[in-house]
Amino acid sequence: MSTTTTESKQKRASSNAPTPGLEVKGPAVSKQMLDGAQALVKGLEREGVEYIWGLSGGAAIPIFDAIVTTGTKIKLVLVRHEQGATHIADGYARVTGRPGVVLVTSGPGATNTVTGILTAHMDSVPMVVLTGQTISPMLGKDAFQEADVFGITMPVVKHSYLVKKTNDIPRIVKEAFHISNTGRPGPVLIDIPKDISSAPCTAELDPPMDLPGYNPVIPVDKARVMAIAEALRKAKRPVLLAGHGVLISRAWDSLRRLAETLQAPVTTTLLGKGAFPENHPLSLGMLGMHGTAYANKAMVECDLVMSIGSRYDDRIIGQAPKFCKDAVRIHIDIDAAEINKMIRVHHWCVGDAGEILDELTQHVQRLDTNDWLNHLNGYKKKFPLKYKKYGGLKMQYILDELDKLTGCNAIISTDVGQHQMWSAQFNKTTRPDGWLSSGGAGTMGYGFPAAIGAQFAKPKDQVWAVVGDGGFQMTMCELATAALHKLPVKVLVLNNHYLGMVRQWQELFFDNRESGVNLEGNPDFAKLAECYPGAKGFTLKRGADIRKILKRAMDYNDGPSVINAEVEKADNVYPMIPAGRAIEDMILEAPKYKMEKPTGST
Amino acid sequence: MTTSIANPHIAQSTGNHTISVYVTNKPGVLARIAQVFARRGYNIESLVVSPAMDGQFSRMTIGLSGNPEGMEQIIKQTSKLIDVLRCVDHTDEDAVTKELALVKIGAGAGQRAEVLQIGEHFGCKTVDLTDTSMILQCTGNSEKIDALIGMLGKFRIIELVRTGKVLMARGDGLT
């Protein structure tokens, strides 16, 4: 059970040098001198935390104070809205593979994190959220700034704690980080009443964990791997479907070895972008609702599909009963609850993607896929992603140029909507940490703060936030955070003055009746950026200026830049599989007849 | 052509399910479990929570009705919760299932003898007796209690309280 993990974790922790603050005072003295909040900060130090993103408030003052009194090296970054803190932590976590840490106060401070927690939960992102809480005697009495955050967040966390005893803090912090970033990662919330964080902490600072119900280490089931290898041997038209799990498991090299050994094509989900280089000859790019035609056609025609670390979600499978219905379906996932959830599979293996792929690669040889690959290459030639360079300024044109200028080597963080899908299509991801997007939750306002988090994690890398005018306005207050920390995040606002994806649906399925989609009254985003000291604003209106303006933003590295790109107002994203329809129903261009209303939700 | 995949933890019979969940005795566990069922549209018919032999843990026995197709998911999602050590769907074949009922009957001198006779047949105890009423205590499986209540239907049942099912795996099996 979890004792093995506990022991190994303890060994690792005890082999580390003691935390600097403690070394001087000696453990016995420091124990007496610490309060709960200081013990909390010591716990964060032990976990190797570099940054805390937060916004202060009454119930969290002892914790903010402890950041000062402990003299910790952890850097506190004051954000402008708590949602921003969670998305920044999320972006940092996706790029580094380490949990992002958020610190906020009780009540509204805590509830403002809910969207960010949901976003992390849906996309399996490790995050630890610390929330202040009213003093324990006042719990449940509607005290000022009291909210039942433990209850409110319960459905969107991997686990959560309401701390009742100060001496539990060191253990809880240790458990929170362990839970957050092992197995299938996710957000963990620790709600800390102010009297608990203020009281003296006399507990051992590196206590054993107490998690008898949690065992994230799953040994590879070799019999299951052999069954998968056997199925692969018989396949003539296999497709490997790589999801976020490949990235979380850091299994991109293992995946590549398997794909190259088999000579099997690889498609990725939106969140799997980066799991397999999109400029590789075996890459089919992204599949799904707005995926490439060739990836989706491959799903229709394949005789075997093997998902590695994706959850066969509704954006991918379209209509569950029709999805790869005649193919052998295989699922590799670390979460047993994902197996047979969306579709029934013939073979599956639960565990770490990298370990399973490495074991599997030992038992397979090159498949006879020449005909299949030639066939798919034919589709690539026949149905390429395309757009018109002339006429109105197209988002696709800008993104295509961005891809060329950055040599697909930048980190791209997107918001949600049309620009997100076009960016997924045209910004080829070749590095495992090169793509950040809110996939499961589809959170507008994610892109810009997540880019800030990525920039904190990789100060020297080029980070682009590709956002729409709708989503950007939800979290653009973090321009202050980016400017203050001189982060050279480049924000590309693809401004069509619309909530474009909804407008597209209204055009296609609701007789073009626009309702609640017109963003009249947008500010001039370039001018707005210039209001923040150190931030630069650019305006892009013509195709001829794309390269020039993108380069100017690339050359400015003393703070954030915002490009306000005035793009064509009413363009539509294709290919498209209407929600709830089968992949076979994919349309490649504007339909000539009125389409039925989709049966799927969105 | 999809292979049907049998999970040893899932009772193969359809209809009502009785699930035993072994959990750490921590605040919020019940809420987390209830949420898994509620979100999937399952109705909890009965629920018994009590400390396990080791006081650090608790035992929950949950009677459920809902779509049997989704039961596999429910079990997996419940098992996934950090505070859950074990979650098993039991059938009558692999486990002993019992519940207890208290039935208060409005019965004066004229009816008392017949009520007691029925009670005796079902192995009931009379745990309260007044001039106008009596309380019968019955233990057994749910069908037996249903039958008792059916028999008592011709009298005036003032109140009925059932504990809900508890169960224990037969033989060497773990509950």
Short mmCIF file of C-alpha atoms in Angstrom, two decimals, chain A residues 139-479:
data_model
loop_
_atom_site.label_atom_id
_atom_site.label_comp_id
_atom_site.label_asym_id
_atom_site.label_seq_id
_atom_site.Cartn_x
_atom_site.Cartn_y
_atom_site.Cartn_z
CA LEU A 139 -17.26 28.17 11.10
CA GLY A 140 -20.81 27.68 9.91
CA LYS A 141 -22.03 30.88 11.52
CA ASP A 142 -21.95 33.08 8.40
CA ALA A 143 -18.97 35.04 9.69
CA PHE A 144 -17.58 37.89 7.61
CA GLN A 145 -15.92 36.53 4.46
CA GLU A 146 -16.82 32.99 5.41
CA ALA A 147 -17.53 30.56 2.60
CA ASP A 148 -17.71 26.79 2.82
CA VAL A 149 -14.83 26.46 0.38
CA PHE A 150 -14.19 22.86 1.39
CA GLY A 151 -17.77 22.08 0.34
CA ILE A 152 -17.92 24.38 -2.68
CA THR A 153 -14.80 22.92 -4.26
CA MET A 154 -15.41 19.28 -3.39
CA PRO A 155 -16.50 18.20 -6.89
CA VAL A 156 -13.55 19.90 -8.61
CA VAL A 157 -10.57 18.85 -6.50
CA LYS A 158 -8.57 15.67 -6.39
CA HIS A 159 -8.61 16.03 -2.63
CA SER A 160 -9.09 18.73 -0.02
CA TYR A 161 -8.50 19.50 3.63
CA LEU A 162 -10.13 21.70 6.22
CA VAL A 163 -7.40 21.97 8.84
CA LYS A 164 -8.68 21.45 12.38
CA LYS A 165 -5.40 21.21 14.32
CA THR A 166 -2.28 23.31 13.87
CA ASN A 167 -0.09 20.26 14.40
CA ASP A 168 -1.67 18.59 11.36
CA ILE A 169 -0.28 21.28 9.02
CA PRO A 170 3.13 19.71 8.22
CA ARG A 171 1.53 16.34 7.42
CA ILE A 172 -1.28 17.87 5.38
CA VAL A 173 1.13 19.97 3.28
CA LYS A 174 3.22 16.89 2.57
CA GLU A 175 0.17 14.81 1.65
CA ALA A 176 -1.26 17.61 -0.52
CA PHE A 177 1.84 17.78 -2.71
CA HIS A 178 2.08 14.01 -2.89
CA ILE A 179 -1.56 13.61 -3.92
CA SER A 180 -1.46 16.53 -6.29
CA ASN A 181 1.42 15.28 -8.39
CA THR A 182 1.26 11.48 -8.29
CA GLY A 183 -1.04 9.11 -10.16
CA ARG A 184 -3.39 11.23 -12.22
CA PRO A 185 -2.43 14.73 -11.05
CA GLY A 186 -4.97 17.29 -9.90
CA PRO A 187 -5.65 20.22 -7.64
CA VAL A 188 -5.60 19.86 -3.85
CA LEU A 189 -7.10 22.52 -1.63
CA ILE A 190 -6.11 23.27 1.96
CA ASP A 191 -8.55 25.49 3.86
CA ILE A 192 -6.85 26.95 6.94
CA PRO A 193 -8.80 28.79 9.64
CA LYS A 194 -7.00 31.87 10.91
CA ASP A 195 -6.80 30.67 14.52
CA ILE A 196 -5.20 27.44 13.30
CA SER A 197 -2.55 29.21 11.24
CA SER A 198 -1.83 31.57 14.17
CA ALA A 199 -1.48 28.93 16.89
CA PRO A 200 1.90 27.40 17.80
CA CYS A 201 2.91 24.31 15.87
CA THR A 202 4.83 21.73 17.89
CA ALA A 203 4.58 18.88 15.41
CA GLU A 204 7.43 17.13 13.62
CA LEU A 205 8.04 19.17 10.45
CA ASP A 206 8.60 16.14 8.23
CA PRO A 207 5.99 13.68 9.49
CA PRO A 208 4.93 10.46 7.78
CA MET A 209 1.90 10.68 5.53
CA ASP A 210 -1.33 8.98 6.50
CA LEU A 211 -2.96 7.94 3.24
CA PRO A 212 -4.03 4.32 3.52
CA GLY A 213 -6.58 4.70 0.71
CA TYR A 214 -4.19 6.19 -1.83
CA ASN A 215 -1.81 4.07 -3.83
CA PRO A 216 -0.76 5.77 -7.05
CA VAL A 217 2.00 3.32 -7.96
CA ILE A 218 0.59 0.69 -10.28
CA PRO A 219 3.02 -1.96 -11.52
CA VAL A 220 2.81 -2.74 -15.23
CA ASP A 221 0.55 -5.74 -15.86
CA LYS A 222 2.72 -7.67 -18.31
CA ALA A 223 -0.04 -10.02 -19.40
CA ARG A 224 -2.14 -7.07 -20.49
CA VAL A 225 0.82 -5.54 -22.32
CA MET A 226 1.37 -8.84 -24.14
CA ALA A 227 -2.28 -8.91 -25.19
CA ILE A 228 -1.92 -5.40 -26.58
CA ALA A 229 1.28 -6.38 -28.41
CA GLU A 230 -0.56 -9.35 -29.91
CA ALA A 231 -3.39 -7.08 -31.12
CA LEU A 232 -0.87 -4.66 -32.60
CA ARG A 233 0.86 -7.48 -34.47
CA LYS A 234 -2.38 -8.21 -36.33
CA ALA A 235 -3.08 -4.58 -37.20
CA LYS A 236 -2.81 -3.34 -40.77
CA ARG A 237 -4.15 0.16 -40.21
CA PRO A 238 -3.21 1.18 -36.66
CA VAL A 239 -3.45 4.67 -35.17
CA LEU A 240 -1.86 5.79 -31.91
CA LEU A 241 -3.87 8.46 -30.12
CA ALA A 242 -1.73 10.42 -27.67
CA GLY A 243 -3.24 12.54 -24.92
CA HIS A 244 -2.12 14.74 -22.07
CA GLY A 245 -1.14 11.63 -20.07
CA VAL A 246 1.91 11.14 -22.31
CA LEU A 247 3.11 14.60 -21.35
CA ILE A 248 2.29 14.18 -17.64
CA SER A 249 4.18 10.89 -17.62
CA ARG A 250 7.02 12.56 -19.57
CA ALA A 251 6.74 9.64 -21.98
CA TRP A 252 7.22 11.50 -25.26
CA ASP A 253 10.44 9.64 -26.07
CA SER A 254 8.82 6.31 -25.26
CA LEU A 255 5.90 7.15 -27.53
CA ARG A 256 8.20 8.16 -30.33
CA ARG A 257 10.19 4.95 -30.03
CA LEU A 258 7.01 2.87 -30.16
CA ALA A 259 5.57 4.77 -33.13
CA GLU A 260 8.81 4.55 -35.07
CA THR A 261 9.25 0.88 -34.23
CA LEU A 262 5.73 0.08 -35.37
CA GLN A 263 5.70 2.65 -38.18
CA ALA A 264 2.27 3.64 -36.91
CA PRO A 265 0.79 7.12 -37.40
CA VAL A 266 0.19 9.26 -34.31
CA THR A 267 -2.59 11.72 -33.73
CA THR A 268 -2.89 13.80 -30.58
CA THR A 269 -5.71 15.34 -28.64
CA LEU A 270 -5.79 19.10 -28.04
CA LEU A 271 -3.96 18.57 -24.75
CA GLY A 272 -1.69 15.94 -26.23
CA LYS A 273 -0.08 18.48 -28.57
CA GLY A 274 3.63 18.19 -27.92
CA ALA A 275 3.48 14.49 -27.01
CA PHE A 276 4.62 13.72 -30.54
CA PRO A 277 6.38 16.26 -32.77
CA GLU A 278 3.85 17.59 -35.26
CA ASN A 279 6.51 17.94 -37.94
CA HIS A 280 7.28 14.21 -37.77
CA PRO A 281 6.29 12.23 -40.91
CA LEU A 282 4.16 9.90 -38.76
CA SER A 283 2.22 12.79 -37.19
CA LEU A 284 -1.38 13.33 -38.21
CA GLY A 285 -1.77 16.43 -36.04
CA MET A 286 -4.76 16.93 -33.79
CA LEU A 287 -7.95 14.93 -34.20
CA GLY A 288 -11.46 15.68 -33.02
CA MET A 289 -14.18 18.25 -33.54
CA HIS A 290 -11.86 20.74 -35.27
CA GLY A 291 -8.97 18.37 -35.89
CA THR A 292 -7.29 17.75 -39.22
CA ALA A 293 -9.29 15.95 -41.89
CA TYR A 294 -6.59 13.30 -42.24
CA ALA A 295 -6.50 12.53 -38.50
CA ASN A 296 -10.27 12.15 -38.41
CA LYS A 297 -10.34 10.09 -41.61
CA ALA A 298 -7.68 7.86 -40.10
CA MET A 299 -10.00 7.24 -37.14
CA VAL A 300 -12.80 6.25 -39.48
CA GLU A 301 -10.66 3.85 -41.51
CA CYS A 302 -8.27 2.38 -38.95
CA ASP A 303 -8.46 -1.24 -37.81
CA LEU A 304 -6.84 -0.51 -34.44
CA VAL A 305 -6.84 2.56 -32.22
CA MET A 306 -4.72 2.80 -29.11
CA SER A 307 -5.18 5.75 -26.78
CA ILE A 308 -2.28 6.56 -24.52
CA GLY A 309 -3.20 8.99 -21.76
CA SER A 310 -6.33 10.41 -23.33
CA ARG A 311 -9.79 9.86 -21.97
CA TYR A 312 -11.59 9.29 -25.28
CA ASP A 313 -13.60 12.40 -24.51
CA ASP A 314 -16.62 13.64 -26.41
CA ARG A 315 -14.59 16.11 -28.54
CA ILE A 316 -12.65 13.12 -29.87
CA ILE A 317 -15.16 10.33 -30.32
CA GLY A 318 -18.18 12.27 -31.58
CA GLN A 319 -20.84 9.59 -31.34
CA ALA A 320 -19.69 6.90 -28.92
CA PRO A 321 -21.41 3.87 -30.55
CA LYS A 322 -19.99 4.74 -33.97
CA PHE A 323 -16.46 5.58 -32.87
CA CYS A 324 -13.99 3.11 -34.41
CA LYS A 325 -16.77 0.57 -34.15
CA ASP A 326 -15.07 -2.07 -36.30
CA ALA A 327 -11.56 -1.42 -35.01
CA VAL A 328 -9.75 -3.00 -32.10
CA ARG A 329 -9.90 -0.41 -29.34
CA ILE A 330 -7.13 -0.18 -26.76
CA HIS A 331 -6.78 2.14 -23.79
CA ILE A 332 -3.70 2.91 -21.72
CA ASP A 333 -4.42 5.20 -18.79
CA ILE A 334 -3.27 5.73 -15.22
CA ASP A 335 -6.85 6.22 -14.04
CA ALA A 336 -8.79 2.95 -13.88
CA ALA A 337 -12.04 4.94 -13.85
CA GLU A 338 -11.37 6.09 -17.43
CA ILE A 339 -11.36 2.54 -18.83
CA ASN A 340 -14.72 1.75 -20.48
CA LYS A 341 -16.14 5.11 -19.40
CA MET A 342 -16.82 6.65 -22.80
CA ILE A 343 -16.38 3.64 -25.08
CA ARG A 344 -15.93 -0.07 -24.45
CA VAL A 345 -12.42 -1.26 -25.24
CA HIS A 346 -11.01 -4.67 -26.08
CA HIS A 347 -7.71 -4.29 -24.30
CA TRP A 348 -6.52 -1.95 -21.66
CA CYS A 349 -3.68 -1.42 -19.23
CA VAL A 350 -3.76 0.82 -16.19
CA GLY A 351 -0.54 2.49 -15.13
CA ASP A 352 2.16 4.96 -16.06
CA ALA A 353 2.20 5.67 -19.80
CA GLY A 354 5.99 5.67 -20.08
CA GLU A 355 6.45 2.36 -18.26
CA ILE A 356 3.72 0.67 -20.28
CA LEU A 357 4.98 2.02 -23.62
CA ASP A 358 8.55 0.93 -22.85
CA GLU A 359 7.39 -2.56 -21.93
CA LEU A 360 5.19 -2.71 -25.03
CA THR A 361 7.96 -1.56 -27.37
CA GLN A 362 10.01 -4.58 -26.33
CA HIS A 363 7.35 -6.94 -27.67
CA VAL A 364 6.52 -5.41 -31.04
CA GLN A 365 8.20 -5.11 -34.42
CA ARG A 366 7.69 -3.02 -37.46
CA LEU A 367 4.20 -3.49 -38.91
CA ASP A 368 3.42 -3.67 -42.56
CA THR A 369 1.91 -0.19 -42.70
CA ASN A 370 3.35 1.14 -45.96
CA ASP A 371 0.02 1.10 -47.77
CA TRP A 372 -1.73 2.66 -44.81
CA LEU A 373 0.84 5.45 -44.45
CA ASN A 374 0.74 6.14 -48.20
CA HIS A 375 -3.03 6.25 -48.04
CA LEU A 376 -2.94 8.77 -45.17
CA ASN A 377 -0.28 10.85 -46.93
CA GLY A 378 -2.72 11.03 -49.82
CA TYR A 379 -5.29 12.53 -47.44
CA LYS A 380 -2.69 15.00 -46.17
CA LYS A 381 -2.19 16.21 -49.75
CA LYS A 382 -5.86 16.17 -50.64
CA PHE A 383 -7.24 17.78 -47.47
CA PRO A 384 -4.58 20.11 -46.09
CA LEU A 385 -5.40 22.81 -43.56
CA LYS A 386 -5.95 25.88 -45.69
CA TYR A 387 -7.05 29.51 -45.69
CA LYS A 388 -7.16 32.44 -48.06
CA LYS A 389 -4.40 34.99 -47.65
CA TYR A 390 -6.32 37.68 -49.48
CA GLY A 391 -9.44 39.57 -48.50
CA GLY A 392 -9.94 40.25 -44.80
CA LEU A 393 -7.11 39.56 -42.37
CA LYS A 394 -7.43 35.91 -41.32
CA MET A 395 -6.54 34.56 -37.90
CA GLN A 396 -5.13 31.50 -39.66
CA TYR A 397 -2.75 33.65 -41.71
CA ILE A 398 -1.36 35.34 -38.58
CA LEU A 399 -0.99 32.02 -36.74
CA ASP A 400 0.65 30.37 -39.73
CA GLU A 401 3.17 33.21 -39.93
CA LEU A 402 3.73 33.01 -36.18
CA ASP A 403 4.46 29.31 -36.57
CA LYS A 404 7.02 30.03 -39.28
CA LEU A 405 8.65 32.94 -37.42
CA THR A 406 9.05 31.03 -34.17
CA GLY A 407 10.15 27.86 -35.96
CA CYS A 408 7.47 26.13 -33.88
CA ASN A 409 9.79 26.56 -30.95
CA ALA A 410 7.80 28.97 -28.79
CA ILE A 411 5.48 28.07 -25.93
CA ILE A 412 1.94 28.83 -27.06
CA SER A 413 -0.81 29.34 -24.52
CA THR A 414 -4.31 29.79 -25.86
CA ASP A 415 -7.66 30.91 -24.63
CA VAL A 416 -10.85 29.17 -25.73
CA GLY A 417 -12.76 29.57 -28.96
CA GLN A 418 -12.09 29.90 -32.68
CA HIS A 419 -8.57 31.26 -32.22
CA GLN A 420 -7.78 28.26 -30.01
CA MET A 421 -8.79 25.78 -32.68
CA TRP A 422 -6.92 27.61 -35.43
CA SER A 423 -3.88 27.91 -33.22
CA ALA A 424 -4.08 24.17 -32.53
CA GLN A 425 -4.22 23.58 -36.28
CA PHE A 426 -1.54 25.99 -37.45
CA ASN A 427 0.89 26.24 -34.53
CA LYS A 428 2.73 22.97 -34.84
CA THR A 429 3.91 21.81 -31.45
CA THR A 430 7.27 20.11 -31.43
CA ARG A 431 8.33 20.49 -27.81
CA PRO A 432 6.58 18.71 -24.95
CA ASP A 433 6.05 21.94 -23.01
CA GLY A 434 5.10 23.94 -26.09
CA TRP A 435 1.30 23.96 -25.82
CA LEU A 436 -1.01 25.16 -23.04
CA SER A 437 -4.75 25.20 -23.46
CA SER A 438 -7.82 24.68 -21.32
CA GLY A 439 -9.21 21.52 -22.90
CA GLY A 440 -11.66 19.91 -20.52
CA ALA A 441 -13.11 22.98 -18.87
CA GLY A 442 -12.81 25.26 -21.90
CA THR A 443 -12.07 28.22 -19.65
CA MET A 444 -12.09 31.60 -21.34
CA GLY A 445 -9.56 33.85 -19.66
CA TYR A 446 -7.08 30.99 -19.25
CA GLY A 447 -4.60 31.81 -22.00
CA PHE A 448 -2.95 35.01 -20.84
CA PRO A 449 -2.37 34.13 -17.15
CA ALA A 450 -1.25 30.61 -18.11
CA ALA A 451 1.33 32.22 -20.42
CA ILE A 452 2.53 34.30 -17.45
CA GLY A 453 2.97 31.06 -15.47
CA ALA A 454 4.90 29.52 -18.35
CA GLN A 455 7.13 32.59 -18.54
CA PHE A 456 7.84 32.41 -14.79
CA ALA A 457 8.84 28.77 -15.34
CA LYS A 458 10.91 29.44 -18.47
CA PRO A 459 12.15 33.03 -18.27
CA LYS A 460 14.35 32.69 -21.35
CA ASP A 461 11.84 31.03 -23.65
CA GLN A 462 9.52 32.83 -26.00
CA VAL A 463 5.98 32.59 -24.66
CA TRP A 464 2.96 33.61 -26.70
CA ALA A 465 -0.55 34.01 -25.38
CA VAL A 466 -2.89 33.52 -28.31
CA VAL A 467 -6.22 34.91 -27.15
CA GLY A 468 -9.50 36.24 -28.43
CA ASP A 469 -10.95 39.61 -27.60
CA GLY A 470 -13.59 37.95 -25.43
CA GLY A 471 -11.38 35.77 -23.27
CA PHE A 472 -8.60 38.33 -22.92
CA GLN A 473 -10.97 40.79 -21.28
CA MET A 474 -11.75 38.26 -18.56
CA THR A 475 -8.25 38.18 -17.07
CA MET A 476 -6.36 41.05 -18.72
CA CYS A 477 -5.91 42.71 -15.32
CA GLU A 478 -2.86 40.43 -15.00
CA LEU A 479 -1.10 42.80 -17.43
#
